[in-house]
Short mmCIF file of C-alpha atoms and ligand atoms in Angstrom, two decimals:
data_model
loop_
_atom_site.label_atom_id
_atom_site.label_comp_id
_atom_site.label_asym_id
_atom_site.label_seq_id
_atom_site.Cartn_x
_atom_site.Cartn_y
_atom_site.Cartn_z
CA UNK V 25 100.56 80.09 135.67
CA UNK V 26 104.07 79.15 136.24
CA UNK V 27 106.13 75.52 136.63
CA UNK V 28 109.25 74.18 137.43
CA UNK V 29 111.18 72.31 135.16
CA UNK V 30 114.10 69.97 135.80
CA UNK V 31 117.43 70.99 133.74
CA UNK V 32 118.17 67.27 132.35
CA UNK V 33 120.05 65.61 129.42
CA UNK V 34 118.25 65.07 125.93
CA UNK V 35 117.14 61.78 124.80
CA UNK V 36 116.94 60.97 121.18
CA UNK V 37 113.26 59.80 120.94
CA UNK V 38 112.70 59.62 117.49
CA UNK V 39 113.30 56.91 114.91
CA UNK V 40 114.33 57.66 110.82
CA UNK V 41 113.09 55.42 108.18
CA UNK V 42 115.03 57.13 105.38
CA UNK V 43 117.94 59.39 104.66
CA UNK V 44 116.29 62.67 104.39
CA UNK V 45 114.80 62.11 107.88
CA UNK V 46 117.40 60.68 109.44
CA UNK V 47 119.61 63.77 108.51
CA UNK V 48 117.03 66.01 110.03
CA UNK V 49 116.99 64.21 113.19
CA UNK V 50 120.61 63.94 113.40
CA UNK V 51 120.46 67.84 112.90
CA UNK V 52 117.85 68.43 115.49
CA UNK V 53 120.24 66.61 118.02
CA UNK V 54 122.83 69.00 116.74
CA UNK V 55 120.87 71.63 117.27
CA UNK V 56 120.35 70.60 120.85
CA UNK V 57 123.67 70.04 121.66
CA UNK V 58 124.41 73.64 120.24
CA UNK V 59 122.42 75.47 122.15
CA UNK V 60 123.98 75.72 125.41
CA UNK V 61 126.21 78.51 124.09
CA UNK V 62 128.20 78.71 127.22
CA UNK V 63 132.17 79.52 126.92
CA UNK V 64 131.59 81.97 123.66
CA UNK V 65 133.69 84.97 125.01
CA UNK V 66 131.44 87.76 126.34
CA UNK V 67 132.54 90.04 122.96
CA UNK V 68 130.25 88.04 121.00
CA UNK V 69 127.25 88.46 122.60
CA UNK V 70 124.77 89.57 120.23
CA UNK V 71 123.83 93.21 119.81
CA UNK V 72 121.75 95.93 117.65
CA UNK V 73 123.75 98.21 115.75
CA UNK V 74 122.66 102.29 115.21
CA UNK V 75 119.81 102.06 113.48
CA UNK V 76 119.96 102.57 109.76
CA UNK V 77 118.83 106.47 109.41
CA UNK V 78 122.57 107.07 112.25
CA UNK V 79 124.68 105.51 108.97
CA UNK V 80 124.43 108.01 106.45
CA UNK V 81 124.28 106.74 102.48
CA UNK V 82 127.29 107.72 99.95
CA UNK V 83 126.38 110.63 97.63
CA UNK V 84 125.16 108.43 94.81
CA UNK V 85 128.39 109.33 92.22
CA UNK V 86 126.44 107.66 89.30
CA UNK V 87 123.20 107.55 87.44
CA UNK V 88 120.30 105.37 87.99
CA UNK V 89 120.42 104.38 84.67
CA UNK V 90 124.46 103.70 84.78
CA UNK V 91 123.58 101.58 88.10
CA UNK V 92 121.09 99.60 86.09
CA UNK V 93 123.48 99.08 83.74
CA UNK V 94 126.58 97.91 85.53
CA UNK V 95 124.30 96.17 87.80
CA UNK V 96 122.63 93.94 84.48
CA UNK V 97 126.00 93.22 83.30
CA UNK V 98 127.00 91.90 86.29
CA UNK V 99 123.89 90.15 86.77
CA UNK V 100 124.81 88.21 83.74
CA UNK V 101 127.80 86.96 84.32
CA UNK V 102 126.52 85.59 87.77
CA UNK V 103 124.10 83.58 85.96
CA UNK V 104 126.89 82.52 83.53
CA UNK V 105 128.72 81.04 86.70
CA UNK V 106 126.12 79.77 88.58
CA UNK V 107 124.49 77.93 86.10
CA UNK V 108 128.16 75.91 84.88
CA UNK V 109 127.80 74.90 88.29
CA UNK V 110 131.80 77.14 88.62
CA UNK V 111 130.53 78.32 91.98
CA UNK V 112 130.96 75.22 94.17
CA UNK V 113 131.35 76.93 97.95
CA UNK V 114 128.01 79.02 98.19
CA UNK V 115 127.57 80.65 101.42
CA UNK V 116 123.89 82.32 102.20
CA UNK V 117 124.04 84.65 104.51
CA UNK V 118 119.66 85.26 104.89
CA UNK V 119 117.45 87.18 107.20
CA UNK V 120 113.80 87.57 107.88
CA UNK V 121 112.98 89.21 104.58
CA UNK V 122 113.08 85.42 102.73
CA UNK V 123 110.27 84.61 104.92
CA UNK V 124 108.00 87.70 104.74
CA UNK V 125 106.07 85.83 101.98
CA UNK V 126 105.21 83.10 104.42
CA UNK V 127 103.55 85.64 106.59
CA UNK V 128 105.88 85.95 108.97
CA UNK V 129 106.67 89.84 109.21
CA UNK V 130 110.11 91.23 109.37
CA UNK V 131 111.51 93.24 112.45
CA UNK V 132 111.84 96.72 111.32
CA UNK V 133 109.43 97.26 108.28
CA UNK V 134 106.92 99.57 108.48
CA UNK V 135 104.09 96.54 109.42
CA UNK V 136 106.94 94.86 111.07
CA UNK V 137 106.95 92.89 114.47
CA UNK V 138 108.64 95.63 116.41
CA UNK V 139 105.80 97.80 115.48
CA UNK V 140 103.59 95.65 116.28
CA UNK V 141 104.85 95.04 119.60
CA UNK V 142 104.96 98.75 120.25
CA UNK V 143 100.84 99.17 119.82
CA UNK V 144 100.38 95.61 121.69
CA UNK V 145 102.45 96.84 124.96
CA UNK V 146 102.82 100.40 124.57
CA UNK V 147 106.38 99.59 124.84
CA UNK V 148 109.21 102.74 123.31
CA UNK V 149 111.58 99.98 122.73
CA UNK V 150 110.27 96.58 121.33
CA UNK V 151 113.58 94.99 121.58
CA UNK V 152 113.09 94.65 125.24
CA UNK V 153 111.18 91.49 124.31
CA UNK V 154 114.00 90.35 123.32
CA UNK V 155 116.49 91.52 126.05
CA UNK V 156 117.62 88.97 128.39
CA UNK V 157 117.31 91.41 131.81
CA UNK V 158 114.00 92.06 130.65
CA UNK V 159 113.27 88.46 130.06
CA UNK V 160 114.85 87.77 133.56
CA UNK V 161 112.12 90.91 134.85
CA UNK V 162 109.51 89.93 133.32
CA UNK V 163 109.09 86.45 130.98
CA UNK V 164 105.40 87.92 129.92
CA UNK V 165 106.47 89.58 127.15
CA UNK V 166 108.78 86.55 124.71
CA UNK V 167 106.37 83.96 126.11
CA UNK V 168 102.97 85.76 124.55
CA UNK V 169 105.17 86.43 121.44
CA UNK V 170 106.72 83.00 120.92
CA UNK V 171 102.67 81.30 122.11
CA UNK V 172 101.16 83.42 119.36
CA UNK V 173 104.28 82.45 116.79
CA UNK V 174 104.37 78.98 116.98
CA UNK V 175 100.72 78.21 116.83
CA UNK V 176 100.75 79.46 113.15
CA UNK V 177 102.14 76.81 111.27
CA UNK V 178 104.40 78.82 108.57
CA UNK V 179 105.62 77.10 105.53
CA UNK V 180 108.67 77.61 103.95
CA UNK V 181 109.34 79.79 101.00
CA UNK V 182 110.10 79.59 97.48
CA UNK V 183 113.30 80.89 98.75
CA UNK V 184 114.19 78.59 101.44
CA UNK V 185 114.08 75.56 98.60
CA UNK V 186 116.19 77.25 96.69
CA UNK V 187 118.89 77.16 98.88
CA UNK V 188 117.77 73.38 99.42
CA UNK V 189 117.99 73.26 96.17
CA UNK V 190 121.17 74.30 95.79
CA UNK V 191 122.52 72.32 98.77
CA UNK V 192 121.15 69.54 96.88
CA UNK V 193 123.10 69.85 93.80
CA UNK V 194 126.34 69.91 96.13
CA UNK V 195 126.95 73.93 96.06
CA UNK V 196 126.47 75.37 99.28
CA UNK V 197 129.35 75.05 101.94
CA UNK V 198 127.24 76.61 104.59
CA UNK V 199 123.74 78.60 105.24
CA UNK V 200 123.99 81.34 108.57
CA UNK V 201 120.05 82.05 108.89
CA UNK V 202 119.78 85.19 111.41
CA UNK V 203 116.08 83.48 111.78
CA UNK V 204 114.24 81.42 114.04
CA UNK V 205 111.19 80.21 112.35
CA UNK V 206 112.94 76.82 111.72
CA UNK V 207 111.83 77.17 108.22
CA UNK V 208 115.28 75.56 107.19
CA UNK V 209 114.17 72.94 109.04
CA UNK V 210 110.94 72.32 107.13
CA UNK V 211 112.90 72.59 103.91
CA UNK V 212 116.72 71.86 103.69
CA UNK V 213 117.43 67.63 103.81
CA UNK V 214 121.03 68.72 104.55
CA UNK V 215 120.87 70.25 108.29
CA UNK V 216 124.64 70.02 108.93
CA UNK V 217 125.18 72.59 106.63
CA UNK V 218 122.54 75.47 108.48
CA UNK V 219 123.89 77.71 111.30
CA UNK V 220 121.13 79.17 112.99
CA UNK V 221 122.96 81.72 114.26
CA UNK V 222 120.42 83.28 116.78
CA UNK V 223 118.54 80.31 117.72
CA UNK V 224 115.33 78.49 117.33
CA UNK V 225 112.59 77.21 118.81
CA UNK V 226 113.65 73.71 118.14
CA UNK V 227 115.33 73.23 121.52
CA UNK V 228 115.01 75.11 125.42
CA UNK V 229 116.92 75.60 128.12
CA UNK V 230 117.07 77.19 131.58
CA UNK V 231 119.50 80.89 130.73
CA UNK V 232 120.61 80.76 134.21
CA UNK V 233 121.95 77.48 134.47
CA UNK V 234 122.80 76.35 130.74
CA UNK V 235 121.57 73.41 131.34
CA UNK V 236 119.15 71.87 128.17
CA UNK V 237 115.80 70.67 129.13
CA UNK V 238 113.46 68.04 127.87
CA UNK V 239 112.42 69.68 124.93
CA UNK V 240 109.14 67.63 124.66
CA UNK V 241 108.04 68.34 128.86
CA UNK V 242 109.13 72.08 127.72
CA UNK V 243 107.45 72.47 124.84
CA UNK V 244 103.70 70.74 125.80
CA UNK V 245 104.30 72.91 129.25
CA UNK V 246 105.06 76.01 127.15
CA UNK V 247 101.79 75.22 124.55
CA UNK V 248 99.38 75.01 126.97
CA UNK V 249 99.48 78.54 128.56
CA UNK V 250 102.41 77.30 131.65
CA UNK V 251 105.46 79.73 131.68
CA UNK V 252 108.04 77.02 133.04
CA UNK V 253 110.76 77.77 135.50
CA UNK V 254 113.71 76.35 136.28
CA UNK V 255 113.53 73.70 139.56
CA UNK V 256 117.01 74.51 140.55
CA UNK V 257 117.20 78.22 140.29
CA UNK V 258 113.68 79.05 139.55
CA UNK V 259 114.67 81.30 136.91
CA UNK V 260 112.13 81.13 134.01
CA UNK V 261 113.27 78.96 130.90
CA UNK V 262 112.63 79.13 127.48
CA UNK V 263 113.34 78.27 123.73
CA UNK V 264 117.08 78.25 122.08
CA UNK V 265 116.52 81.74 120.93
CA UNK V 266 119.41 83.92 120.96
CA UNK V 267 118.24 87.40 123.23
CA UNK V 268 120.12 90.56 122.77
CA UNK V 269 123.16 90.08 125.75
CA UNK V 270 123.35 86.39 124.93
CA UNK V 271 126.20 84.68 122.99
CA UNK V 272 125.39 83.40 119.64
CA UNK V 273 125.15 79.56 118.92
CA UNK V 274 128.16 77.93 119.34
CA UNK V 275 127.95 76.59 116.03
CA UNK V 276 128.21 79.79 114.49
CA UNK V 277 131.99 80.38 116.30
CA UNK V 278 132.85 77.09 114.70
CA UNK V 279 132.10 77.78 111.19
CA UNK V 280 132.34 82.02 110.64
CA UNK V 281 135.96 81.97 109.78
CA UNK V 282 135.42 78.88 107.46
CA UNK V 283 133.97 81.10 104.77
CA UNK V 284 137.39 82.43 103.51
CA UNK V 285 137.52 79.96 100.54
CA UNK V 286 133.72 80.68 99.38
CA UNK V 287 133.21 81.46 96.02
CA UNK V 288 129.48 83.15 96.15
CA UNK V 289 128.24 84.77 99.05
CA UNK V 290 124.22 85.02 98.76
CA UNK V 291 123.02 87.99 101.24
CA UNK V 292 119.46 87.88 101.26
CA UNK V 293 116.78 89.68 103.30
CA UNK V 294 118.91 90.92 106.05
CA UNK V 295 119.25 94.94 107.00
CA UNK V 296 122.21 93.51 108.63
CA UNK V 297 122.00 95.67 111.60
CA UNK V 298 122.56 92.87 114.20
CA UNK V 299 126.23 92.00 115.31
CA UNK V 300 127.93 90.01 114.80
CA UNK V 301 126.16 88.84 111.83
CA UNK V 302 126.50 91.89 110.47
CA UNK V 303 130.15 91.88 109.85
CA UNK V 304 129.82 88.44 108.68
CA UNK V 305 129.76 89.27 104.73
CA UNK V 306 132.95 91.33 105.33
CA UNK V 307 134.87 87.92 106.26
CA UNK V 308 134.59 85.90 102.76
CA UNK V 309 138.04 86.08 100.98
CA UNK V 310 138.38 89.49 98.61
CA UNK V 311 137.60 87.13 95.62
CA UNK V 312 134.36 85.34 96.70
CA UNK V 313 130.88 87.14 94.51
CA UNK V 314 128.91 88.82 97.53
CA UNK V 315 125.58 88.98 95.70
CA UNK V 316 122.68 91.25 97.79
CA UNK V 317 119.24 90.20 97.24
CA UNK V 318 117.11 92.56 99.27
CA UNK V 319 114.20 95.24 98.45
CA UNK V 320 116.14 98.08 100.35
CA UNK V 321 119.59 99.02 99.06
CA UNK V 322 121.34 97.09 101.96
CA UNK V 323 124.26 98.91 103.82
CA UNK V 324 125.78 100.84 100.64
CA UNK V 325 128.39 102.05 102.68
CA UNK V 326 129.92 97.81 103.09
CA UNK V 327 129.76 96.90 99.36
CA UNK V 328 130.95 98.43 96.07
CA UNK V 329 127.80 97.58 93.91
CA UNK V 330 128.13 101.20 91.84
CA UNK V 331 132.02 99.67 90.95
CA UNK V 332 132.46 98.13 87.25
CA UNK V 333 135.00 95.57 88.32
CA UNK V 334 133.68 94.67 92.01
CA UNK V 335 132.22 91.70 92.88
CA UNK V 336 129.38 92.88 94.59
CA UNK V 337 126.37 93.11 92.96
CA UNK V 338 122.83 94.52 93.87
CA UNK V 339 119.87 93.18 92.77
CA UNK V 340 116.56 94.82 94.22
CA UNK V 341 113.73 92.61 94.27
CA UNK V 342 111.70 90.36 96.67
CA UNK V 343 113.39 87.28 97.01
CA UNK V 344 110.87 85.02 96.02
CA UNK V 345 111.12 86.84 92.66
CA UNK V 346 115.13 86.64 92.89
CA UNK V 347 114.55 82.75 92.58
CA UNK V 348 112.17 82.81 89.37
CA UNK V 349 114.53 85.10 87.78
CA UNK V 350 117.82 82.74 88.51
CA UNK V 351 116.05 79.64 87.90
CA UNK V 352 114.45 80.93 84.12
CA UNK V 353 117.52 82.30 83.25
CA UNK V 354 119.42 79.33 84.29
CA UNK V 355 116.85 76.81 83.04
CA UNK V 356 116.43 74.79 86.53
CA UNK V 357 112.79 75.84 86.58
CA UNK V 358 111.55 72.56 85.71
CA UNK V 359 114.18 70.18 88.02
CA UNK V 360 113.41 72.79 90.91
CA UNK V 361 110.31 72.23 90.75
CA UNK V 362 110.16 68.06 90.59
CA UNK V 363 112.58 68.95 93.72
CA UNK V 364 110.43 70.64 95.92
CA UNK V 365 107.74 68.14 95.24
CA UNK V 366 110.11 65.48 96.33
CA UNK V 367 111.06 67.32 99.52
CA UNK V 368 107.46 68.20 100.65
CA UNK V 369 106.27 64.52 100.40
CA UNK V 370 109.46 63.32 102.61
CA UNK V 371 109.57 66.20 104.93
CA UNK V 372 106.13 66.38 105.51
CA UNK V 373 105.45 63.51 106.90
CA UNK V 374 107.90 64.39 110.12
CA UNK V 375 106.25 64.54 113.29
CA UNK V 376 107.67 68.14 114.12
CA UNK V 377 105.49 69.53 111.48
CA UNK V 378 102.20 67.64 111.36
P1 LIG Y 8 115.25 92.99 109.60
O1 LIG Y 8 116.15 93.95 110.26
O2 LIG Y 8 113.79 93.07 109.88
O3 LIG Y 8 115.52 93.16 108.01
C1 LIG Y 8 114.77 92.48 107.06
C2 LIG Y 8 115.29 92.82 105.69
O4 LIG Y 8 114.56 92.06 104.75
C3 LIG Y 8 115.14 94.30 105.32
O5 LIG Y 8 116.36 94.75 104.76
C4 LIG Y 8 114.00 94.29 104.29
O6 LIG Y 8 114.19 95.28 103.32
C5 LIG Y 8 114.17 92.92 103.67
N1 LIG Y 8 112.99 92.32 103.09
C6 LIG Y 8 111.73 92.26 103.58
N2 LIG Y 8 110.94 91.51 102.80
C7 LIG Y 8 111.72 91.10 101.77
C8 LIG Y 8 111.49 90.28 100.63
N3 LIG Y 8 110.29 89.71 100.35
N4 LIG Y 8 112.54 90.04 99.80
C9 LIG Y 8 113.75 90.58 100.02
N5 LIG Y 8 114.03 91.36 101.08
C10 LIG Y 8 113.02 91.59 101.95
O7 LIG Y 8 115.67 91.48 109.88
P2 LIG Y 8 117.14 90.84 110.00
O8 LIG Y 8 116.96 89.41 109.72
O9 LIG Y 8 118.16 91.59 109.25
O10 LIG Y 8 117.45 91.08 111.54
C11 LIG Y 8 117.89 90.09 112.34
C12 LIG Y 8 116.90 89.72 113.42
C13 LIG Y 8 115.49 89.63 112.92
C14 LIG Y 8 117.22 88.34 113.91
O11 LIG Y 8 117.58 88.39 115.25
C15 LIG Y 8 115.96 87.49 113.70
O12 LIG Y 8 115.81 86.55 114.70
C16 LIG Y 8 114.87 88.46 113.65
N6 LIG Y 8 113.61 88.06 112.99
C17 LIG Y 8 113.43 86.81 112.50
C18 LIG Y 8 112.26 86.47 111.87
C19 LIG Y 8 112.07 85.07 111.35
O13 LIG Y 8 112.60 84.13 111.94
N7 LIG Y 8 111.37 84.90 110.25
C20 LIG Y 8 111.25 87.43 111.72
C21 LIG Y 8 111.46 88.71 112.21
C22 LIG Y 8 112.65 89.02 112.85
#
């Protein structure tokens, strides 16, 4: 079944009755208003990089056991600096690995969606769901994907707190998610600070004629089966999420090169294989802690985490786990946790997420 849907102006429909909603609101207007995405120049369009096996790994020119090591020591002093609250500009750069433990899979793991895609459709190349010509072809493909998506009602991790958390104790400068589960949005009170770099499903709009639509008409349209096209051009619309051949958010141009003064950068379930995103832990000033918190040994050849002295540091495990270690060894377990209880009670009640 398919519908036409007129390109129009949003309206803010909602009402706040205290400051944590109120800043969510304001960010989902934001969001909104960032979406268009329409005088990025064209070398910013988003794009896969070679796949991981074309990049070959440095001969490994120490021990496992010397890694461990250098890697503890290092490990140590971040916790030393983090928890004398000395790192005041934290920048998280994340991916889809901080929400595997919500159920939502990754792209490229073994179980991962483009797999799965590849047995649904028989398809050689899953990233055509995600390929704007392809879209234009044929919208079949995104709109079963995104139907099936958003009628699971994912929860945000351990993870995604913790970088509330943080924002909460006045840290973080700025959070790029590469994701588009909104699962920022169902856990960070501070919204001005998130980039969502490639999108969500928060807002739509028609790709042909940048124009936003009513995300509300969209969205009940889009729920109940109706793949909506655009009135004007008839070209089929859909949710604020950032295709392969699309510019990235606008927001993202505004903000990238403002991460030259960050003290910490927290990389964190990313294979960073999608540019420009990719290149975006290489722009923090030659001072700023790059820390990588990922169960794969992320892009050796872009960070120095075998060096003594560097200040990148690798630390290989899930990163659910990454956030029990910091906040024992910190002491925050206790305050975290009174925090997330806080933020569940207010956010939960918002009528995105009932
Ligand atoms: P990716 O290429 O699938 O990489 C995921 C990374 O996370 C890999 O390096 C894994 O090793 C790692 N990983 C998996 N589970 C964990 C875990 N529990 N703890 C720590 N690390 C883990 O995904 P990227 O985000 O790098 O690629 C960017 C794409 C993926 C963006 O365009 C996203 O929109 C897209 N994506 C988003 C979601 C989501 O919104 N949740 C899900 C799947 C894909």
């Amino acid at each position: 079944m398919s519908t036409n849907e007129e390109p129009q102006k949003n309206e803010n429909k909602i009402t706040s009755e205290d400051t944590a909603e109120s800043n969510l609101i304001n960010a989902f207007e934001n969001l909104k208003i960032d979406s268009t995405n329409e005088n990025s120049p064209n070398e910013n369009k988003i794009e896969p990089e070679e796949p991981l096996e074309a990049q070959p790994e440095p001969e490994p020119e120490i021990s496992e056991e010397k890694f461990k090591e250098i890697s503890q020591k290092k490990y140590e002093k971040f916790i030393n600096l983090l928890k004398s609250n000395s790192f005041k500009k934290i920048v998280f750069m994340v991916g889809a690995g901080i929400s595997t433990t919500s159920g939502i899979p990754d792209f490229r793991s073994k179980d991962g969606i483009f797999q799965k895609l590849k047995e649904k459709y028989k398809m050689e190349r899953p990233e055509d769901v995600f390929e704007l010509y392809k879209f234009y072809e044929n919208p079949k493909f995104f709109n079963e994907f995104a139907r099936e998506f958003l009628s699971k009602n994912y929860t945000p991790t351990k993870f995604h707190y913790f970088m509330s958390f943080l924002c909460h104790k006045n840290l973080v400068k700025y959070i790029f998610t590469q994701n588009i589960d909104c699962l920022e949005a169902k856990s960070i009170v501070d919204q001005q600070k998130v980039i969502y770099a490639h999108g969500n499903f928060l807002s739509a709009h028609c790709p042909r004629c940048k124009k936003d639509l009513d995300y509300y008409k969209f969205h009940n349209k889009f729920m109940k089966g109706t793949d909506v096209t655009c009135k004007k051009c008839n070209g089929p619309c859909k949710y604020n999420i950032v295709f392969y051949g699309e510019q990235l958010n606008k927001k993202y141009f505004s903000t990238h090169e403002d991460i030259k003064d960050a003290d910490l950068a927290i990389i964190c379930g990313t294979s960073l294989q999608v540019f420009p995103f990719s290149a975006l832990p290489q722009e923090v000033g030659d001072e700023c802690w790059r820390v990588v918190v990922d169960i794969n040994k992320v892009r050796p050849n872009l960070f120095e985490y075998a060096e003594e002295n560097s200040r990148d540091l690798y630390v290989g495990q899930k990163s659910d786990d990454f956030v029990d270690s910091v906040l024992k060894d910190c002491k925050w377990k206790f305050e975290f946790e009174k925090f997330v209880e806080d933020i569940k009670k207010k956010l939960g009640r918002h009528k995105y997420f009932r």
